[in-house]
Tab-separated table of C-alpha atoms in Angstrom:
chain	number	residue	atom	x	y	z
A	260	UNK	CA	68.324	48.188	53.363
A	261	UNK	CA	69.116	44.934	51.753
A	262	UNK	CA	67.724	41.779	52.573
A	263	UNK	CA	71.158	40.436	54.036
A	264	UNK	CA	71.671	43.751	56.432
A	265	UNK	CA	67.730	43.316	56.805
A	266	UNK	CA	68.337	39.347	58.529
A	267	UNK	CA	70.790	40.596	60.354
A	268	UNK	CA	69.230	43.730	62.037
A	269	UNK	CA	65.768	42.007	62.587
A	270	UNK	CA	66.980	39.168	64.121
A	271	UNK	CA	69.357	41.105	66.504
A	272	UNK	CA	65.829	43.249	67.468
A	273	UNK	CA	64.040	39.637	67.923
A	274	UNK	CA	66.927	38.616	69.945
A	275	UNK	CA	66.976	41.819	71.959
A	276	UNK	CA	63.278	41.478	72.656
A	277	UNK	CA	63.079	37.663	73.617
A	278	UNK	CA	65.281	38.665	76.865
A	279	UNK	CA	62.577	41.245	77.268
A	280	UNK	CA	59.651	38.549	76.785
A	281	UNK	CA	61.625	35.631	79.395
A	282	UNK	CA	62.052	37.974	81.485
A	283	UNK	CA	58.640	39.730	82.108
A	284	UNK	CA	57.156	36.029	81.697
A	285	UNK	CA	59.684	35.167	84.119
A	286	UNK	CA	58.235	37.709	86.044
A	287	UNK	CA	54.942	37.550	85.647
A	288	UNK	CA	54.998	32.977	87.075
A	289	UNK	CA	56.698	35.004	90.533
A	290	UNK	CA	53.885	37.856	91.096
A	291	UNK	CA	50.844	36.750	88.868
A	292	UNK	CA	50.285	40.438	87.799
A	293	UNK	CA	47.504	41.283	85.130
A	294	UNK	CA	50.066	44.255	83.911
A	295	UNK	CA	53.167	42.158	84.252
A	296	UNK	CA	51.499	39.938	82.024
A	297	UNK	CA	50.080	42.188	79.466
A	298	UNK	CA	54.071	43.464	79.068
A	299	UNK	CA	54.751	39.914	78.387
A	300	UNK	CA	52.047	39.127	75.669
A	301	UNK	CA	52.851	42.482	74.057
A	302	UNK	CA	56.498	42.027	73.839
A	303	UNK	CA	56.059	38.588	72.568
A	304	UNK	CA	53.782	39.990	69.699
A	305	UNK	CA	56.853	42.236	68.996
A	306	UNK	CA	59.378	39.284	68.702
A	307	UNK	CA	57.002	37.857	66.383
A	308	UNK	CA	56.499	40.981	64.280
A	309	UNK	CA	60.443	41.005	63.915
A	310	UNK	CA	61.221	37.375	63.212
A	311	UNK	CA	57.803	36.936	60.394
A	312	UNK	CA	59.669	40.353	58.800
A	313	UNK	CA	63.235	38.751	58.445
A	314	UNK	CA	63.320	38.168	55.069
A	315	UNK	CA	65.079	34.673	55.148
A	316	UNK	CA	62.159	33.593	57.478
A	317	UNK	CA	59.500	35.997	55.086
A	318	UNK	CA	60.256	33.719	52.483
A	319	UNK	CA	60.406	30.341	54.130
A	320	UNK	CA	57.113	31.164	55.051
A	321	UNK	CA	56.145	31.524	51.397
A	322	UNK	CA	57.533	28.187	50.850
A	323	UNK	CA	55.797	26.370	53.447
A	324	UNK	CA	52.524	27.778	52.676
A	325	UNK	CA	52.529	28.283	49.114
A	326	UNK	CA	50.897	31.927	50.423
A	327	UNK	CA	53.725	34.310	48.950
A	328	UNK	CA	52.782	37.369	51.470
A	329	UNK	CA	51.335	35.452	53.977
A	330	UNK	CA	54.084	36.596	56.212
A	331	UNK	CA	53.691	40.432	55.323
A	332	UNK	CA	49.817	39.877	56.940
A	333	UNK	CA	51.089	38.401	59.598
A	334	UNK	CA	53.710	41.130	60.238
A	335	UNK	CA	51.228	43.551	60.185
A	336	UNK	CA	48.914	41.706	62.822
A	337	UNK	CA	51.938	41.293	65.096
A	338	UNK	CA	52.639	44.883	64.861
A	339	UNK	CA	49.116	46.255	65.035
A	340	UNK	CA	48.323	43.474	68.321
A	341	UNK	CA	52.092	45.028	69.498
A	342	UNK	CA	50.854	48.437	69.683
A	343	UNK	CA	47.269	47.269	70.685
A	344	UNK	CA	48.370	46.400	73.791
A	345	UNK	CA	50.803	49.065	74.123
A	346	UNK	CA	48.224	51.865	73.879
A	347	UNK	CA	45.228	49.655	75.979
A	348	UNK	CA	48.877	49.430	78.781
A	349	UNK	CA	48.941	53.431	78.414
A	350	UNK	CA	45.200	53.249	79.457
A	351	UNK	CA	44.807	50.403	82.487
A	352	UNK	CA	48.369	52.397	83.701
A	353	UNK	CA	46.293	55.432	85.799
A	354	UNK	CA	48.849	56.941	87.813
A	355	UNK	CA	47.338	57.334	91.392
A	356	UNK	CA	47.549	61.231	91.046
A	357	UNK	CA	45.439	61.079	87.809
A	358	UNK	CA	41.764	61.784	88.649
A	359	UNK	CA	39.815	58.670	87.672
A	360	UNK	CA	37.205	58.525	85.046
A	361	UNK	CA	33.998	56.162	85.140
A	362	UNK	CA	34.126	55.993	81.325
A	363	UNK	CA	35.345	53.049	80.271
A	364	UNK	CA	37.817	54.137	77.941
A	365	UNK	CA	39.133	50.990	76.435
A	366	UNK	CA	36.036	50.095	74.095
A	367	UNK	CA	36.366	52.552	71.687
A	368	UNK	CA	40.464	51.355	70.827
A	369	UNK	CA	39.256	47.822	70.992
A	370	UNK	CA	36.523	48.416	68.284
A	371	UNK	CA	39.310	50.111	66.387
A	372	UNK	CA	41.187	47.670	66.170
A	373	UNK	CA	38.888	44.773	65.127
A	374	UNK	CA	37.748	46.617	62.071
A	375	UNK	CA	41.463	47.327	61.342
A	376	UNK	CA	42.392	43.568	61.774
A	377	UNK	CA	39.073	42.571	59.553
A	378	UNK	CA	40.022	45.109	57.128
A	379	UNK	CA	43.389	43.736	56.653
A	380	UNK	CA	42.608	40.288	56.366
A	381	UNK	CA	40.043	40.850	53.840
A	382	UNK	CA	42.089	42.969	51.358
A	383	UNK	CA	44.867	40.377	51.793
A	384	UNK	CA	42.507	37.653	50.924
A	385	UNK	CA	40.955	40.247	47.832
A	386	UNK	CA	43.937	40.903	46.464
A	387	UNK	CA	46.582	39.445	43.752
A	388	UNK	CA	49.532	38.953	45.722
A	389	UNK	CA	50.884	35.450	45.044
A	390	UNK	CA	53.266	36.181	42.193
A	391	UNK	CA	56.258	35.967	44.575
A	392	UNK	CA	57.854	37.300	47.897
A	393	UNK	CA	58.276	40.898	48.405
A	394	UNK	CA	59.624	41.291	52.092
A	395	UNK	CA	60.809	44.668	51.857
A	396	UNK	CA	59.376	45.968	49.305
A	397	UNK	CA	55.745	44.812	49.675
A	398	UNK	CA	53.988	48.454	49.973
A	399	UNK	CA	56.084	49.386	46.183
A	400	UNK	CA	55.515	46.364	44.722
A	401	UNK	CA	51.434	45.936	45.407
A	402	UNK	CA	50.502	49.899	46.092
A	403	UNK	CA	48.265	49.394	43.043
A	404	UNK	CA	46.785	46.116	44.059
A	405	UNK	CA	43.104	47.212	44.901
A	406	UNK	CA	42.864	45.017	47.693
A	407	UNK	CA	46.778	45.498	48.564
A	408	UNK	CA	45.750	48.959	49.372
A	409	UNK	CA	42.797	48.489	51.548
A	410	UNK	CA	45.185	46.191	53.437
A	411	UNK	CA	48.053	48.633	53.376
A	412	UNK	CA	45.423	51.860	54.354
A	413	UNK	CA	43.545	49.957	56.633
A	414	UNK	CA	47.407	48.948	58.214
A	415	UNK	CA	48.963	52.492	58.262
A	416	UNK	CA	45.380	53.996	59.700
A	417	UNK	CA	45.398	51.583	62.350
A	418	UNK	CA	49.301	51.796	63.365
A	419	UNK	CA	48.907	56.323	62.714
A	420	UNK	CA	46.425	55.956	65.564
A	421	UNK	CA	48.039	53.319	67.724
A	422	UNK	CA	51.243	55.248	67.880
A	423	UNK	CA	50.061	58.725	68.488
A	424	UNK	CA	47.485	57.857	71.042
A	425	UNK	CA	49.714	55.662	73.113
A	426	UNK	CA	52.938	58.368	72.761
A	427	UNK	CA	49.875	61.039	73.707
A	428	UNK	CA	48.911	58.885	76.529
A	429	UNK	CA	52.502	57.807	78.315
A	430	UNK	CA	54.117	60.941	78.195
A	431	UNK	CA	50.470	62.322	80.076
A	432	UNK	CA	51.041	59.417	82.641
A	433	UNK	CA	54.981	59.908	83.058
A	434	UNK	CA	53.529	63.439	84.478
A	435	UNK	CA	51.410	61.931	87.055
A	436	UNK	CA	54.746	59.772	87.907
A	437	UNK	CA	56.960	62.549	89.689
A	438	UNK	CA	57.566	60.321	93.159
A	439	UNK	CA	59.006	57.483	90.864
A	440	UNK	CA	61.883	58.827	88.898
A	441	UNK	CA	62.518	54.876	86.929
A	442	UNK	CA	58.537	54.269	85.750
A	443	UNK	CA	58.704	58.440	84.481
A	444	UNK	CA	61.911	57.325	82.562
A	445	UNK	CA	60.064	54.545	81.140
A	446	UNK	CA	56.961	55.888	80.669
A	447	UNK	CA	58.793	58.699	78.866
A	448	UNK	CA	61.027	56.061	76.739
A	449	UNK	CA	57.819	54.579	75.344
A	450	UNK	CA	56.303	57.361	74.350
A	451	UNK	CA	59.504	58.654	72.478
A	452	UNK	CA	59.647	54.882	71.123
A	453	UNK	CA	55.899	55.330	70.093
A	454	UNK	CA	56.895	58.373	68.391
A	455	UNK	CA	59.391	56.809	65.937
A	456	UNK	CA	56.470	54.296	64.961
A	457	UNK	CA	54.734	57.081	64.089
A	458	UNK	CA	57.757	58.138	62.091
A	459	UNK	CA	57.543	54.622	59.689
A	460	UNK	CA	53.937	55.610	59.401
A	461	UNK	CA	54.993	59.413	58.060
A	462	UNK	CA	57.432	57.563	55.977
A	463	UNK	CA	56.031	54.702	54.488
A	464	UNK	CA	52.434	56.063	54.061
A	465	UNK	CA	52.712	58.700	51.859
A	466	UNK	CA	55.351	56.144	49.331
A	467	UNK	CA	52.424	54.111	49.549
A	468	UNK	CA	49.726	56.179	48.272
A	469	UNK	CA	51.996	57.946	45.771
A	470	UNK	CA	53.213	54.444	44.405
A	471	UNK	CA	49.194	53.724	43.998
A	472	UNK	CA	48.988	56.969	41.501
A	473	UNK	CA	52.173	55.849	39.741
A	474	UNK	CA	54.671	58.455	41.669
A	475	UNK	CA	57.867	56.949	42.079
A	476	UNK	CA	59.633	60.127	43.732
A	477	UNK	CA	58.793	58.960	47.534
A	478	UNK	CA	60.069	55.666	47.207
A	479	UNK	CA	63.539	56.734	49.578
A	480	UNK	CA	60.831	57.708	52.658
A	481	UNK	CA	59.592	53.788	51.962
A	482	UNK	CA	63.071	52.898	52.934
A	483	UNK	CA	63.419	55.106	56.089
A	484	UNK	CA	60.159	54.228	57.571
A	485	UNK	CA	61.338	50.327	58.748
A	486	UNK	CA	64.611	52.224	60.257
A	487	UNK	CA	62.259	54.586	62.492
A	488	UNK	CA	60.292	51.665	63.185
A	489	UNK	CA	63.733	49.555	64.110
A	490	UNK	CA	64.847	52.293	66.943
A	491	UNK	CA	61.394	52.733	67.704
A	492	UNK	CA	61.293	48.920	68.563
A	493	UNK	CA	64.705	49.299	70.171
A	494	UNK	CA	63.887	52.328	72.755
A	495	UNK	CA	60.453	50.587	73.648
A	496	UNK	CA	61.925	47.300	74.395
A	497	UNK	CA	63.997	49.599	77.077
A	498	UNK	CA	61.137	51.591	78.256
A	499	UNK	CA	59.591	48.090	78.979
A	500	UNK	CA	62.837	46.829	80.701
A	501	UNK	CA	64.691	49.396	81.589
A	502	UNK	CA	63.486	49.764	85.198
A	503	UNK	CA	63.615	46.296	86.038
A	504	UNK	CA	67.499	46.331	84.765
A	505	UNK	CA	68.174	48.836	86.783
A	506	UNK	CA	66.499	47.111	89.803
A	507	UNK	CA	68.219	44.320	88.993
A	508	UNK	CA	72.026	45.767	88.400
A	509	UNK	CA	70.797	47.319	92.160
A	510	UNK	CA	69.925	44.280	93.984
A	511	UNK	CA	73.200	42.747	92.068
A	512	UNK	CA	74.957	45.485	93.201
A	513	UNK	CA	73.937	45.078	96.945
A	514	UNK	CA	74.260	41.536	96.836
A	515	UNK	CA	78.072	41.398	95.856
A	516	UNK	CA	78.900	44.409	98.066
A	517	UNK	CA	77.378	42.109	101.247
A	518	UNK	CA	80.148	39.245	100.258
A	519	UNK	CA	82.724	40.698	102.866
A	520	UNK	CA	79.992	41.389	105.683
A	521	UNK	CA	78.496	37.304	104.953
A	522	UNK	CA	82.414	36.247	105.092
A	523	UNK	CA	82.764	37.734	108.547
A	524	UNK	CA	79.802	36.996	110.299
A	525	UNK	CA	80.231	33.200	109.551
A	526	UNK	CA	83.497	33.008	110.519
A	527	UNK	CA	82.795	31.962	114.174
A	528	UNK	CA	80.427	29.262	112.981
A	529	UNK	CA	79.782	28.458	109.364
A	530	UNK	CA	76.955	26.718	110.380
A	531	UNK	CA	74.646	30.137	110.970
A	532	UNK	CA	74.193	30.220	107.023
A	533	UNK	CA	71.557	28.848	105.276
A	534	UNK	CA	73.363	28.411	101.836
A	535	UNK	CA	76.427	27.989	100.324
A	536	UNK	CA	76.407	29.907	96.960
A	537	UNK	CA	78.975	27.923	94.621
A	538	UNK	CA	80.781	30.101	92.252
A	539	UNK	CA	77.688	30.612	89.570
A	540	UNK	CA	75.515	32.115	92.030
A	541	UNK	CA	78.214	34.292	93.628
A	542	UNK	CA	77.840	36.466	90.387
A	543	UNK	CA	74.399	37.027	91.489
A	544	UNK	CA	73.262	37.207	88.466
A	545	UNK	CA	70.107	35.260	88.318
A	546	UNK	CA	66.943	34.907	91.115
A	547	UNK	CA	69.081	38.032	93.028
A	548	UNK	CA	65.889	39.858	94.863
A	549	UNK	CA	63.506	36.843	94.957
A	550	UNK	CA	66.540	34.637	96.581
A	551	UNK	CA	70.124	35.315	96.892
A	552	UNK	CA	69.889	38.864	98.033
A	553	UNK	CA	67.173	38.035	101.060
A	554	UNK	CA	69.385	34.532	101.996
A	555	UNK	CA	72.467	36.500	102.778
A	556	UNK	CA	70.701	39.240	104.349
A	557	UNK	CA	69.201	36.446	106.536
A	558	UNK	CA	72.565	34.495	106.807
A	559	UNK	CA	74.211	38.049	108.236
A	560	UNK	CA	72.152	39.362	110.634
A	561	UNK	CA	71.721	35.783	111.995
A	562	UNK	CA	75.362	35.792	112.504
A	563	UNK	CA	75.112	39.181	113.940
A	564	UNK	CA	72.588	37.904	116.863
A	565	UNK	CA	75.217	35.265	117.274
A	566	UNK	CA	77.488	37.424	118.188
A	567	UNK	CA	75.940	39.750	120.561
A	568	UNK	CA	77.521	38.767	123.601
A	569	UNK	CA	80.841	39.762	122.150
A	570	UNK	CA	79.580	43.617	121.163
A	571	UNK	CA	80.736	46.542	123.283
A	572	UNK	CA	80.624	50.552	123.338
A	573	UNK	CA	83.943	50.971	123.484
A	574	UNK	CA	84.316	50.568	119.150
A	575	UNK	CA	81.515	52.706	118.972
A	576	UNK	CA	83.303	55.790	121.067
A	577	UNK	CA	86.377	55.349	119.264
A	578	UNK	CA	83.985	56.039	115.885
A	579	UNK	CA	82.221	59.067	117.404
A	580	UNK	CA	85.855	60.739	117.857
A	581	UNK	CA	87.501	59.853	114.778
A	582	UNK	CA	84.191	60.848	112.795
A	583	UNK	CA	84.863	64.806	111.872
A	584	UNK	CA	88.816	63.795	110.734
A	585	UNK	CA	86.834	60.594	108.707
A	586	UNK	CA	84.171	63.296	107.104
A	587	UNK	CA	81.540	60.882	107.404
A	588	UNK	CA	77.606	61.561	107.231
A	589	UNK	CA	75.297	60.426	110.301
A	590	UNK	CA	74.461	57.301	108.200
A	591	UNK	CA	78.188	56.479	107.496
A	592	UNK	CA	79.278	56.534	111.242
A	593	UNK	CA	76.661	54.593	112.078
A	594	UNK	CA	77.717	52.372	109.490
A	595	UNK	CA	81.343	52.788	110.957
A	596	UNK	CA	80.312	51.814	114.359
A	597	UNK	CA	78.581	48.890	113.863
A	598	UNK	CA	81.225	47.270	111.374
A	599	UNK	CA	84.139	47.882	114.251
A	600	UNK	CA	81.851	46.457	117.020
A	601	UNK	CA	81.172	43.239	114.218
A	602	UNK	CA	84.693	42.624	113.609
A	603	UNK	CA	85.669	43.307	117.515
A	604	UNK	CA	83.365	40.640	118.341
A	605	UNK	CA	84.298	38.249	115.697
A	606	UNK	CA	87.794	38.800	116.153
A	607	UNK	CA	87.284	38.081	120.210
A	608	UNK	CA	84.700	35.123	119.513
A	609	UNK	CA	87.903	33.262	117.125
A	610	UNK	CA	90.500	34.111	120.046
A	611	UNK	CA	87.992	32.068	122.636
A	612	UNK	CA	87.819	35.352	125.032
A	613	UNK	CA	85.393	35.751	127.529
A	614	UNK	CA	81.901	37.208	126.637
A	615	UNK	CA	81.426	40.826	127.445
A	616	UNK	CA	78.174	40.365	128.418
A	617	UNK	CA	75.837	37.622	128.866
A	618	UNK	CA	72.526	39.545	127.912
A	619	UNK	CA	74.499	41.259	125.198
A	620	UNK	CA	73.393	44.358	123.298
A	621	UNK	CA	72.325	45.442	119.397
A	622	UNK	CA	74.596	46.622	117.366
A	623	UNK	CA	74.588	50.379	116.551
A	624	UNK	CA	72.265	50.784	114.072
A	625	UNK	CA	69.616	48.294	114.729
A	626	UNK	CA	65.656	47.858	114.185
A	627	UNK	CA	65.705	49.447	111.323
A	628	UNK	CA	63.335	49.083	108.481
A	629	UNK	CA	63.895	46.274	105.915
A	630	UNK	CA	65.105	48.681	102.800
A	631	UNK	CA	67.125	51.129	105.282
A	632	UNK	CA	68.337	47.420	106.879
A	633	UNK	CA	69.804	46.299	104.037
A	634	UNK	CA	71.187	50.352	103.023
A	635	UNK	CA	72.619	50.218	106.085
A	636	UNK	CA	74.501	46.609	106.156
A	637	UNK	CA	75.907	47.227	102.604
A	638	UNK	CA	77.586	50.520	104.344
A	639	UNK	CA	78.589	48.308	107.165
A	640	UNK	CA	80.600	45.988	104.433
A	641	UNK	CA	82.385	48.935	102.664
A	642	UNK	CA	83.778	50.190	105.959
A	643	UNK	CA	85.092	46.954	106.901
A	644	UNK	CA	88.389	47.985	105.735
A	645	UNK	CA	88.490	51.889	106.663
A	646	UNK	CA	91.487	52.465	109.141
A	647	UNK	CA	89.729	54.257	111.433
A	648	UNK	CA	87.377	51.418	111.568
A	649	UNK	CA	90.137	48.345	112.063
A	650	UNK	CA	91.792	50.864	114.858
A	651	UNK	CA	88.622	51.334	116.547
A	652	UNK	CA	87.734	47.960	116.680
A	653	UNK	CA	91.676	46.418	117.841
A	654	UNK	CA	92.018	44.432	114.836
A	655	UNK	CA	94.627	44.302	112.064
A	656	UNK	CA	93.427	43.910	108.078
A	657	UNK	CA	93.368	39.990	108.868
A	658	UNK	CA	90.457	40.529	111.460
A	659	UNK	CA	93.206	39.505	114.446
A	660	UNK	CA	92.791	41.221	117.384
A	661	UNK	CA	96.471	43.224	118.677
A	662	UNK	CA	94.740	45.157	121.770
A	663	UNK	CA	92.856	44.052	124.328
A	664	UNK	CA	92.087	47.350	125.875
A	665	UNK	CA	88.986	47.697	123.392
C-alpha cells in the first residue's frame, strides 16, 4: 500500500468511525450508561489509532515534535487501549443467561496491559529511531533495533492476546444472546472483526521477527497485515453500530409511515398538535425515538380522542365482511377497522354533522401496549388508502364523505 492509497483509506476508516464515536457520545449525554460510554471511549481510541497512522498526519507529527516515530508509539497505544476496552466490553457484557462468576475477571487483562503499555514506551524511548519517518514501514525498517523490537514484541504480544480473547469472548456471549437477534449479530460482527486483528498480528509478526534475523522473504505478509487490520476496523465499527442503525432506520421508518395518519387526525383542528415539523425534521432523520417519533404518536392519538364522538360500528362491520376477499391477518383488520372509523369521523367532523354519540367510543384496537400502539397505528396509516377501507368508511380518496348511510 502506498502512502497516497494509505491517506486515503485511513482517513475514510477515521471518518467512518467518528459517526460511530458522535453518535454513541451522543448517546451516552441521553441515557448516562457506563457501557454506552465505554463504546464511546473505545471507538474514539480507534479514530485516533487511524488518523496518528495516516501517513501525511505520521509525519506532521514528526515535524512538530522533532520525535520521528513518535506517532508509530502512539498508534500502537491507540490500538492496544482500542482493543483494551474491547476485550474488558466482552467481559462487563454477561448475558443474563450466562451463570455469573464471583471472580473478578478483569484484573488479570488490566495487569496485561500495563506491562504491555510500559514495555512499549520503554523500548521506544531505548531505541534509535530518529533517523526519519517510517509510517508504513516501521516494523522493516527498525526489526533490528534492540529496543524497536521489545517495542514491536511487547506490541504484537499484547494485540495476539487482545484479539483472540475478546473474539473468544463475544462469540461465547452472542450464544447467551438467542432472545435478541440485533446484539447476537453484533456480538458476532465483533468477534469476526476481532478475528481479522488477529490476522495483522499473523501477518505482521512473523515479517517482524524474520526482518530481526535478516530474512527478507516475509516482507509481503508485512503488507497484508494493516489490510486485515483495515476490515477488521471496518466490521467492528458495525458490530458497535450496527444495531443502533437498524433501530434507527426502524423508528425512521415508523415515523414517516405515521405522516398520513398525523395529516388526518389534525385536519378537524390543527390545533391538537404539539409541533409543526418544518421540512428538515420531516426526514426524521435526527432525535427520531427520543423526539419526533413519540410527538406524533402523541399528536395522533390526541386527535383520535378528539374525535370520538364521531366513531361508529358500522365501518367496523363493513371490515369484518370484506376481510376474507381483503386476505388480511387479525392484526391487519383491526388495523382496517380503525383507519375507516378515523377517516368516517374526520370526514363527518369537516362536513359539521351531528355527533353520533355524545359519550363516544374507542376506536377498534385500543389500550394497547405502547410498542404494539405504535405497530398498530403505523398499520392504521398504510390502510388509509385500501378500497375496501375508503368504501367501508363512505369516503372517496379525498377523505369526502358520498354516503350517509354509514
Amino acid at each position: 500500500m502506498s502512502e497516497d492509497t494509505a491517506n486515503v483509506v485511513y482517513l475514510v476508516v477515521a471518518a467512518i468511525a467518528s459517526c460511530t464515536t458522535l453518535a454513541k457520545f451522543v448517546a451516552w449525554q441521553r441515557e448516562r450508561s457506563p457501557a454506552l460510554r465505554l463504546i464511546a471511549v473505545c471507538s474514539a481510541v480507534g479514530v485516533g489509532a487511524f488518523v496518528f497512522a495516516t501517513p501525511v498526519v505520521y509525519r506532521g507529527i514528526a515535524a512538530l515534535t522533532g520525535a520521528q516515530n513518535l506517532a508509530e508509539l502512539l498508534v500502537f497505544f491507540c490500538i492496544l487501549g482500542f482493543f483494551a476496552h474491547t476485550h474488558v466490553m466482552s467481559l462487563v457484557w454477561r448475558p443474563v443467561a450466562e451463570p455469573s462468576s464471583t471472580r473478578n475477571v478483569l484484573v488479570f487483562p488490566l495487569c496485561v496491559y500495563v506491562l504491555v503499555g510500559v514495555a512499549m514506551a520503554a523500548g521506544f524511548l531505548a531505541g534509535g529511531l530518529d533517523d526519519a519517518p517510517h509510517p508504513l514501514d516501521f516494523n522493516i525498517a527498525y526489526g533490528r533495533d534492540p529496543g524497536a523490537l521489545v517495542m514491536l514484541a511487547a506490541f504484537q504480544l499484547g494485540l495476539g492476546y487482545a484479539s483472540v480473547s475478546t473474539a473468544l469472548r463475544f462469540r461465547r456471549n452472542a450464544l447467551y444472546a438467542q432472545d435478541d437477534p440485533r446484539l447476537r449479530r453484533a456480538l458476532q460482527h465483533i468477534a469476526v472483526a476481532t478475528w481479522f486483528i488477529a490476522g495483522y498480528v499473523a501477518c505482521v509478526g512473523p515479517a517482524t521477527l524474520a526482518g530481526a534475523f535478516g530474512v527478507r522473504a516475509l516482507e509481503p505478509l508485512h503488507s497484508l497485515g494493516p489490510v486485515s487490520g483495515t476490515i477488521g476496523a471496518i466490521i467492528i465499527n458495525w458490530g458497535f453500530s450496527g444495531a443502533a442503525i437498524a433501530t434507527w432506520r426502524t423508528d425512521r421508518r415508523d415515523y414517516l409511515a405515521l405522516a398520513p395518519l398525523w395529516q388526518l387526525t389534525r385536519r378537524p383542528d390543527p390545533r391538537i398538535a404539539l409541533t409543526e415539523p418544518n421540512q428538515v425534521t420531516q426526514l426524521g432523520l435526527v432525535y427520531v425515538r427520543d423526539w419526533h417519533l413519540v410527538t406524533r404518536m402523541a399528536d395522533i392519538l390526541s386527535g383520535i380522542r378528539s374525535l370520538y364522538p364521531y366513531f361508529s360500528d358500522t365501518p367496523v362491520d363493513r371490515i369484518r365482511r370484506a376481510a376474507p376477499g381483503a386476505g388480511w391477518s387479525r392484526d391487519e383488520e383491526h388495523a382496517a377497522a380503525a383507519a375507516a372509523v378515523l377517516l368516517r369521523a374526520v370526514a363527518l367532523a369537516e362536513s359539521g354533522a351531528a355527533v353520533v354519540s355524545e359519550r363516544g367510543r374507542p376506536l377498534p384496537g385500543a389500550g394497547l401496549e405502547p410498542a404494539a400502539q405504535r405497530a398498530h397505528l403505523v398499520r392504521m396509516a398504510r390502510h388509509l388508502e385500501h378500497p375496501d377501507v375508503l368504501a367501508a368508511a363512505g369516503v372517496d380518496t379525498d377523505g369526502r364523505l358520498v354516503t350517509d348511510t354509514a
